[in-house]
Amino acid sequence: MATKKWIQAGVLLLTAASLSACGASNDGKTKEPEAGKAAEAPKEPVTLTFYDPSAKQDPAIFMEQYGDFIQKKYPHITVKYISSPDTNPEGHIANMLAAGEPIDIMLNADINHYRLIAPFKFEYDLTGLAKSRGFDLSKLEPGTLKAVQALSNNNGLYAIPYKMQAMGLLYNKDLFDKFGRPYPKDGMTWDEVYEVAKTMTRSDSGVQYRGFITQFYNTAWLNQLSLGFVDPKTEKSVLNSDERWARLVKNLTRFYEIPGNETKEGSFGTISNLFLKDRVAAMYAYFIPTTPQEVNWDVVTYPEFSDRRGVGPQQLLTLAYVTSTSKHKEAAFDAVAYLASDEVQTNMSRKALAFPVTTSQAAKDAFGQDTPFLQGKNVRALLKSKPADPFPSSPYQRTAALPLEKTMYELTKGAMDVNTALRKMAEDGDKDIEKAKAAAAASK
């Protein structure tokens, strides 16, 4: 997935006024409560534990970006932040729960719902709290709400989205200038990008230039056809039975069949170096950088299928879950709802920490305004397309998806054909699903 160079977890929250019901008048005297209105009782102090499954995160950074501002908004709340000490958050969470240590709020990518939320029965439907606490769900981008509701069998609300990543088509301006070719533009189809890739793939002065690259796992997981990896009813892989997967795979592999654009790296995981460091890739379908880069890049909308114009990839969300085990659900909900407020989302957007999850046009227009290295770049293109609908939820979607990266790498090297690759990925996925079921049964 994305490294530290790409859109990362981070929101700078705005301060808010004190919650005290009584204020001081200009003469310094304490105001009496208005007639017929009782003074609001001070809220009981509460400590909320936020858990981040990312390994060894700096608590000071979390407090600067999140905790301090939540505490200013809600003075009765004390924020406690814990991150996983290693790359095994499942084990750490299990140990915490066994020791009776509370987790009030889980910060988790939507793709890890069945890895870190469902196994611990953290799901808690927030629909009632949203209503009683006055949180307007219609202010969330429809696509983000759909993605959250897709995690439940009955459109429940297990979390509040507060960060969104969106992919675009990055391009190296210097390479297009070098070879006298026009820059890519918004609204291009995959076929049009393919033609550009052919013209930009060439050898010059002993250097092999690549016309187009991408990391297949992200492209597949966030695919524009809303394809899942497993049938939720049969719990079997659909990679070899749904013909749309063949279309998706063939669309991508043709780029690596262009002479000179073949896969030569050890894995897709290092392919970003071709664009960022080596600067030999003309186009890269991925997330935008969040730090200054030596490559002279810009971005346009993600390529579209000709029969699905205006539809971009699915969104990659980070969610804030109020856990079923929390003893402070109302306070926890207030904290996570504040992360999705227009004021927080606008401030976050200005700093390009993530894209807004709300419908606020002001928040969208503010993206990158306080980020010098993004000035003059077409970053708003990433919000022009309508996100594809999320695929159906299943505990085994991620399990069935894991074989893709390795097999697709072999496919793009020319080691097998598309039909063989799809069959192998489906077979491997089904085997992994059965292993997961057996492991789950053994642990009961």
Tab-separated table of N, CA and C in Angstrom, residues 24-115:
chain	number	residue	atom	x	y	z
A	24	ALA	N	-18.834	35.066	31.395
A	24	ALA	CA	-18.640	36.268	32.194
A	24	ALA	C	-19.094	37.474	31.413
A	25	SER	N	-19.784	38.411	32.064
A	25	SER	CA	-20.222	39.639	31.412
A	25	SER	C	-19.065	40.599	31.337
A	26	ASN	N	-19.253	41.714	30.637
A	26	ASN	CA	-18.171	42.675	30.465
A	26	ASN	C	-17.724	43.286	31.780
A	27	ASP	N	-18.646	43.305	32.791
A	27	ASP	CA	-18.253	43.893	34.064
A	27	ASP	C	-17.597	42.880	34.991
A	28	GLY	N	-17.374	41.669	34.463
A	28	GLY	CA	-16.674	40.653	35.239
A	28	GLY	C	-17.566	39.838	36.130
A	29	LYS	N	-18.892	40.157	36.172
A	29	LYS	CA	-19.806	39.395	37.004
A	29	LYS	C	-20.285	38.159	36.272
A	30	THR	N	-20.525	37.112	37.026
A	30	THR	CA	-21.018	35.876	36.435
A	30	THR	C	-22.466	36.026	36.039
A	31	LYS	N	-22.796	35.632	34.806
A	31	LYS	CA	-24.168	35.719	34.337
A	31	LYS	C	-25.018	34.662	35.018
A	32	GLU	N	-26.255	35.030	35.353
A	32	GLU	CA	-27.210	34.072	35.882
A	32	GLU	C	-27.856	33.331	34.725
A	33	PRO	N	-28.275	32.091	34.934
A	33	PRO	CA	-28.985	31.371	33.878
A	33	PRO	C	-30.235	32.116	33.473
A	34	GLU	N	-30.571	32.070	32.174
A	34	GLU	CA	-31.779	32.713	31.696
A	34	GLU	C	-32.991	32.098	32.367
A	35	ALA	N	-34.030	32.917	32.504
A	35	ALA	CA	-35.258	32.458	33.143
A	35	ALA	C	-35.809	31.247	32.412
A	36	GLY	N	-36.186	30.247	33.155
A	36	GLY	CA	-36.774	29.047	32.561
A	36	GLY	C	-35.749	28.059	32.066
A	37	LYS	N	-34.455	28.401	32.154
A	37	LYS	CA	-33.408	27.506	31.677
A	37	LYS	C	-32.481	27.131	32.826
A	38	ALA	N	-32.256	25.854	32.980
A	38	ALA	CA	-31.358	25.385	34.030
A	38	ALA	C	-29.918	25.414	33.527
A	39	ALA	N	-29.004	25.732	34.414
A	39	ALA	CA	-27.590	25.723	34.037
A	39	ALA	C	-27.162	24.296	33.703
A	40	GLU	N	-26.369	24.163	32.621
A	40	GLU	CA	-25.907	22.835	32.217
A	40	GLU	C	-24.887	22.314	33.216
A	41	ALA	N	-25.120	21.121	33.683
A	41	ALA	CA	-24.199	20.531	34.652
A	41	ALA	C	-22.873	20.207	33.973
A	42	PRO	N	-21.771	20.425	34.670
A	42	PRO	CA	-20.471	20.074	34.085
A	42	PRO	C	-20.435	18.594	33.722
A	43	LYS	N	-19.810	18.300	32.599
A	43	LYS	CA	-19.740	16.909	32.161
A	43	LYS	C	-18.653	16.171	32.931
A	44	GLU	N	-18.940	14.921	33.210
A	44	GLU	CA	-17.987	14.097	33.939
A	44	GLU	C	-16.727	13.883	33.103
A	45	PRO	N	-15.558	14.022	33.703
A	45	PRO	CA	-14.318	13.765	32.961
A	45	PRO	C	-14.283	12.328	32.449
A	46	VAL	N	-13.743	12.157	31.250
A	46	VAL	CA	-13.680	10.830	30.656
A	46	VAL	C	-12.385	10.701	29.864
A	47	THR	N	-11.774	9.550	29.926
A	47	THR	CA	-10.580	9.253	29.134
A	47	THR	C	-10.969	8.321	28.001
A	48	LEU	N	-10.652	8.716	26.775
A	48	LEU	CA	-10.938	7.904	25.596
A	48	LEU	C	-9.630	7.343	25.048
A	49	THR	N	-9.590	6.037	24.877
A	49	THR	CA	-8.404	5.382	24.326
A	49	THR	C	-8.587	5.162	22.834
A	50	PHE	N	-7.715	5.786	22.046
A	50	PHE	CA	-7.681	5.607	20.594
A	50	PHE	C	-6.627	4.550	20.278
A	51	TYR	N	-6.992	3.585	19.443
A	51	TYR	CA	-6.018	2.560	19.054
A	51	TYR	C	-5.722	2.667	17.565
A	52	ASP	N	-4.432	2.741	17.255
A	52	ASP	CA	-3.962	2.810	15.874
A	52	ASP	C	-3.184	1.530	15.571
A	53	PRO	N	-3.641	0.715	14.606
A	53	PRO	CA	-2.939	-0.540	14.306
A	53	PRO	C	-1.609	-0.351	13.592
A	54	SER	N	-1.314	0.862	13.140
A	54	SER	CA	-0.018	1.113	12.504
A	54	SER	C	1.090	0.966	13.542
A	55	ALA	N	2.196	0.402	13.129
A	55	ALA	CA	3.258	0.067	14.077
A	55	ALA	C	4.072	1.282	14.502
A	56	LYS	N	4.290	1.382	15.809
A	56	LYS	CA	5.241	2.321	16.411
A	56	LYS	C	5.027	3.765	15.959
A	57	GLN	N	3.799	4.230	16.038
A	57	GLN	CA	3.515	5.618	15.708
A	57	GLN	C	3.865	6.526	16.885
A	58	ASP	N	4.246	7.753	16.583
A	58	ASP	CA	4.658	8.710	17.602
A	58	ASP	C	3.418	9.330	18.252
A	59	PRO	N	3.205	9.114	19.540
A	59	PRO	CA	2.036	9.700	20.201
A	59	PRO	C	1.997	11.221	20.110
A	60	ALA	N	3.169	11.854	20.108
A	60	ALA	CA	3.207	13.315	20.044
A	60	ALA	C	2.604	13.825	18.740
A	61	ILE	N	2.863	13.105	17.647
A	61	ILE	CA	2.294	13.509	16.359
A	61	ILE	C	0.782	13.342	16.379
A	62	PHE	N	0.317	12.230	16.940
A	62	PHE	CA	-1.129	12.023	17.022
A	62	PHE	C	-1.785	13.118	17.854
A	63	MET	N	-1.185	13.453	18.971
A	63	MET	CA	-1.773	14.482	19.824
A	63	MET	C	-1.779	15.833	19.125
A	64	GLU	N	-0.712	16.129	18.398
A	64	GLU	CA	-0.657	17.399	17.675
A	64	GLU	C	-1.724	17.467	16.593
A	65	GLN	N	-1.921	16.371	15.892
A	65	GLN	CA	-2.841	16.362	14.761
A	65	GLN	C	-4.288	16.093	15.165
A	66	TYR	N	-4.495	15.372	16.257
A	66	TYR	CA	-5.831	14.949	16.651
A	66	TYR	C	-6.159	15.289	18.105
A	67	GLY	N	-5.401	14.659	19.000
A	67	GLY	CA	-5.783	14.649	20.408
A	67	GLY	C	-5.919	16.004	21.048
A	68	ASP	N	-4.945	16.886	20.856
A	68	ASP	CA	-4.987	18.199	21.495
A	68	ASP	C	-6.237	18.971	21.098
A	69	PHE	N	-6.624	18.841	19.850
A	69	PHE	CA	-7.753	19.620	19.370
A	69	PHE	C	-9.094	19.026	19.794
A	70	ILE	N	-9.143	17.713	19.911
A	70	ILE	CA	-10.350	17.094	20.470
A	70	ILE	C	-10.528	17.549	21.913
A	71	GLN	N	-9.443	17.611	22.649
A	71	GLN	CA	-9.508	18.035	24.047
A	71	GLN	C	-9.904	19.498	24.175
A	72	LYS	N	-9.524	20.331	23.223
A	72	LYS	CA	-9.946	21.732	23.245
A	72	LYS	C	-11.426	21.860	22.905
A	73	LYS	N	-11.866	21.033	21.978
A	73	LYS	CA	-13.283	21.040	21.609
A	73	LYS	C	-14.137	20.518	22.756
A	74	TYR	N	-13.662	19.471	23.407
A	74	TYR	CA	-14.393	18.835	24.502
A	74	TYR	C	-13.484	18.763	25.730
A	75	PRO	N	-13.490	19.808	26.567
A	75	PRO	CA	-12.554	19.865	27.699
A	75	PRO	C	-12.686	18.726	28.703
A	76	HIS	N	-13.836	18.057	28.713
A	76	HIS	CA	-14.000	16.958	29.674
A	76	HIS	C	-13.369	15.657	29.179
A	77	ILE	N	-12.902	15.666	27.916
A	77	ILE	CA	-12.306	14.464	27.332
A	77	ILE	C	-10.781	14.517	27.430
A	78	THR	N	-10.199	13.439	27.912
A	78	THR	CA	-8.751	13.243	27.862
A	78	THR	C	-8.465	12.147	26.844
A	79	VAL	N	-7.603	12.450	25.891
A	79	VAL	CA	-7.288	11.497	24.827
A	79	VAL	C	-6.051	10.693	25.195
A	80	LYS	N	-6.184	9.381	25.095
A	80	LYS	CA	-5.054	8.471	25.286
A	80	LYS	C	-4.838	7.725	23.976
A	81	TYR	N	-3.623	7.766	23.484
A	81	TYR	CA	-3.314	7.168	22.177
A	81	TYR	C	-2.378	5.983	22.346
A	82	ILE	N	-2.745	4.869	21.713
A	82	ILE	CA	-1.912	3.664	21.720
A	82	ILE	C	-1.793	3.157	20.290
A	83	SER	N	-0.574	2.855	19.867
A	83	SER	CA	-0.386	2.222	18.560
A	83	SER	C	0.256	0.856	18.758
A	84	SER	N	0.124	0.029	17.748
A	84	SER	CA	0.694	-1.313	17.830
A	84	SER	C	2.215	-1.226	17.965
A	85	PRO	N	2.800	-2.036	18.842
A	85	PRO	CA	4.258	-1.997	19.001
A	85	PRO	C	5.003	-2.694	17.872
A	86	ASP	N	4.271	-3.430	17.023
A	86	ASP	CA	4.913	-4.158	15.937
A	86	ASP	C	3.908	-4.346	14.810
A	87	THR	N	4.233	-5.211	13.873
A	87	THR	CA	3.356	-5.423	12.722
A	87	THR	C	2.314	-6.511	12.976
A	88	ASN	N	2.084	-6.821	14.232
A	88	ASN	CA	1.063	-7.806	14.606
A	88	ASN	C	0.026	-7.150	15.513
A	89	PRO	N	-0.765	-6.224	14.960
A	89	PRO	CA	-1.754	-5.553	15.810
A	89	PRO	C	-2.799	-6.502	16.368
A	90	GLU	N	-3.096	-7.594	15.632
A	90	GLU	CA	-4.083	-8.552	16.134
A	90	GLU	C	-3.657	-9.100	17.499
A	91	GLY	N	-2.391	-9.489	17.595
A	91	GLY	CA	-1.889	-10.021	18.857
A	91	GLY	C	-1.888	-8.986	19.962
A	92	HIS	N	-1.525	-7.760	19.605
A	92	HIS	CA	-1.481	-6.695	20.607
A	92	HIS	C	-2.873	-6.372	21.123
A	93	ILE	N	-3.844	-6.303	20.211
A	93	ILE	CA	-5.225	-6.029	20.621
A	93	ILE	C	-5.735	-7.139	21.538
A	94	ALA	N	-5.468	-8.384	21.163
A	94	ALA	CA	-5.912	-9.516	21.979
A	94	ALA	C	-5.321	-9.448	23.384
A	95	ASN	N	-4.045	-9.085	23.477
A	95	ASN	CA	-3.400	-8.979	24.785
A	95	ASN	C	-4.001	-7.843	25.610
A	96	MET	N	-4.308	-6.726	24.951
A	96	MET	CA	-4.922	-5.608	25.666
A	96	MET	C	-6.281	-6.002	26.233
A	97	LEU	N	-7.092	-6.635	25.410
A	97	LEU	CA	-8.425	-7.021	25.861
A	97	LEU	C	-8.349	-8.047	26.987
A	98	ALA	N	-7.410	-8.982	26.886
A	98	ALA	CA	-7.251	-9.996	27.933
A	98	ALA	C	-6.838	-9.367	29.260
A	99	ALA	N	-6.094	-8.269	29.173
A	99	ALA	CA	-5.641	-7.579	30.379
A	99	ALA	C	-6.663	-6.570	30.888
A	100	GLY	N	-7.795	-6.459	30.201
A	100	GLY	CA	-8.834	-5.529	30.625
A	100	GLY	C	-8.560	-4.085	30.261
A	101	GLU	N	-7.635	-3.853	29.343
A	101	GLU	CA	-7.339	-2.484	28.917
A	101	GLU	C	-8.376	-2.039	27.888
A	102	PRO	N	-8.962	-0.863	28.075
A	102	PRO	CA	-10.048	-0.436	27.190
A	102	PRO	C	-9.558	0.082	25.845
A	103	ILE	N	-10.370	-0.117	24.831
A	103	ILE	CA	-10.190	0.524	23.529
A	103	ILE	C	-11.536	1.144	23.181
A	104	ASP	N	-11.591	2.461	23.166
A	104	ASP	CA	-12.850	3.153	22.883
A	104	ASP	C	-13.038	3.425	21.403
A	105	ILE	N	-11.940	3.746	20.721
A	105	ILE	CA	-12.020	4.132	19.314
A	105	ILE	C	-10.914	3.428	18.545
A	106	MET	N	-11.299	2.714	17.509
A	106	MET	CA	-10.345	2.067	16.609
A	106	MET	C	-10.199	2.919	15.357
A	107	LEU	N	-8.974	3.254	15.001
A	107	LEU	CA	-8.675	3.961	13.759
A	107	LEU	C	-8.224	2.912	12.754
A	108	ASN	N	-8.968	2.746	11.673
A	108	ASN	CA	-8.725	1.579	10.833
A	108	ASN	C	-9.139	1.848	9.398
A	109	ALA	N	-8.327	1.396	8.452
A	109	ALA	CA	-8.708	1.481	7.043
A	109	ALA	C	-9.871	0.540	6.779
A	110	ASP	N	-10.775	0.952	5.901
A	110	ASP	CA	-11.952	0.122	5.636
A	110	ASP	C	-11.567	-1.258	5.106
A	111	ILE	N	-10.437	-1.352	4.411
A	111	ILE	CA	-10.043	-2.647	3.851
A	111	ILE	C	-9.651	-3.648	4.933
A	112	ASN	N	-9.407	-3.158	6.161
A	112	ASN	CA	-8.998	-4.045	7.255
A	112	ASN	C	-10.129	-4.327	8.242
A	113	HIS	N	-11.362	-4.069	7.832
A	113	HIS	CA	-12.493	-4.270	8.743
A	113	HIS	C	-12.550	-5.707	9.260
A	114	TYR	N	-12.420	-6.663	8.345
A	114	TYR	CA	-12.549	-8.064	8.742
A	114	TYR	C	-11.258	-8.635	9.319
A	115	ARG	N	-10.235	-7.832	9.324
A	115	ARG	CA	-8.983	-8.266	9.946
A	115	ARG	C	-8.889	-7.788	11.392
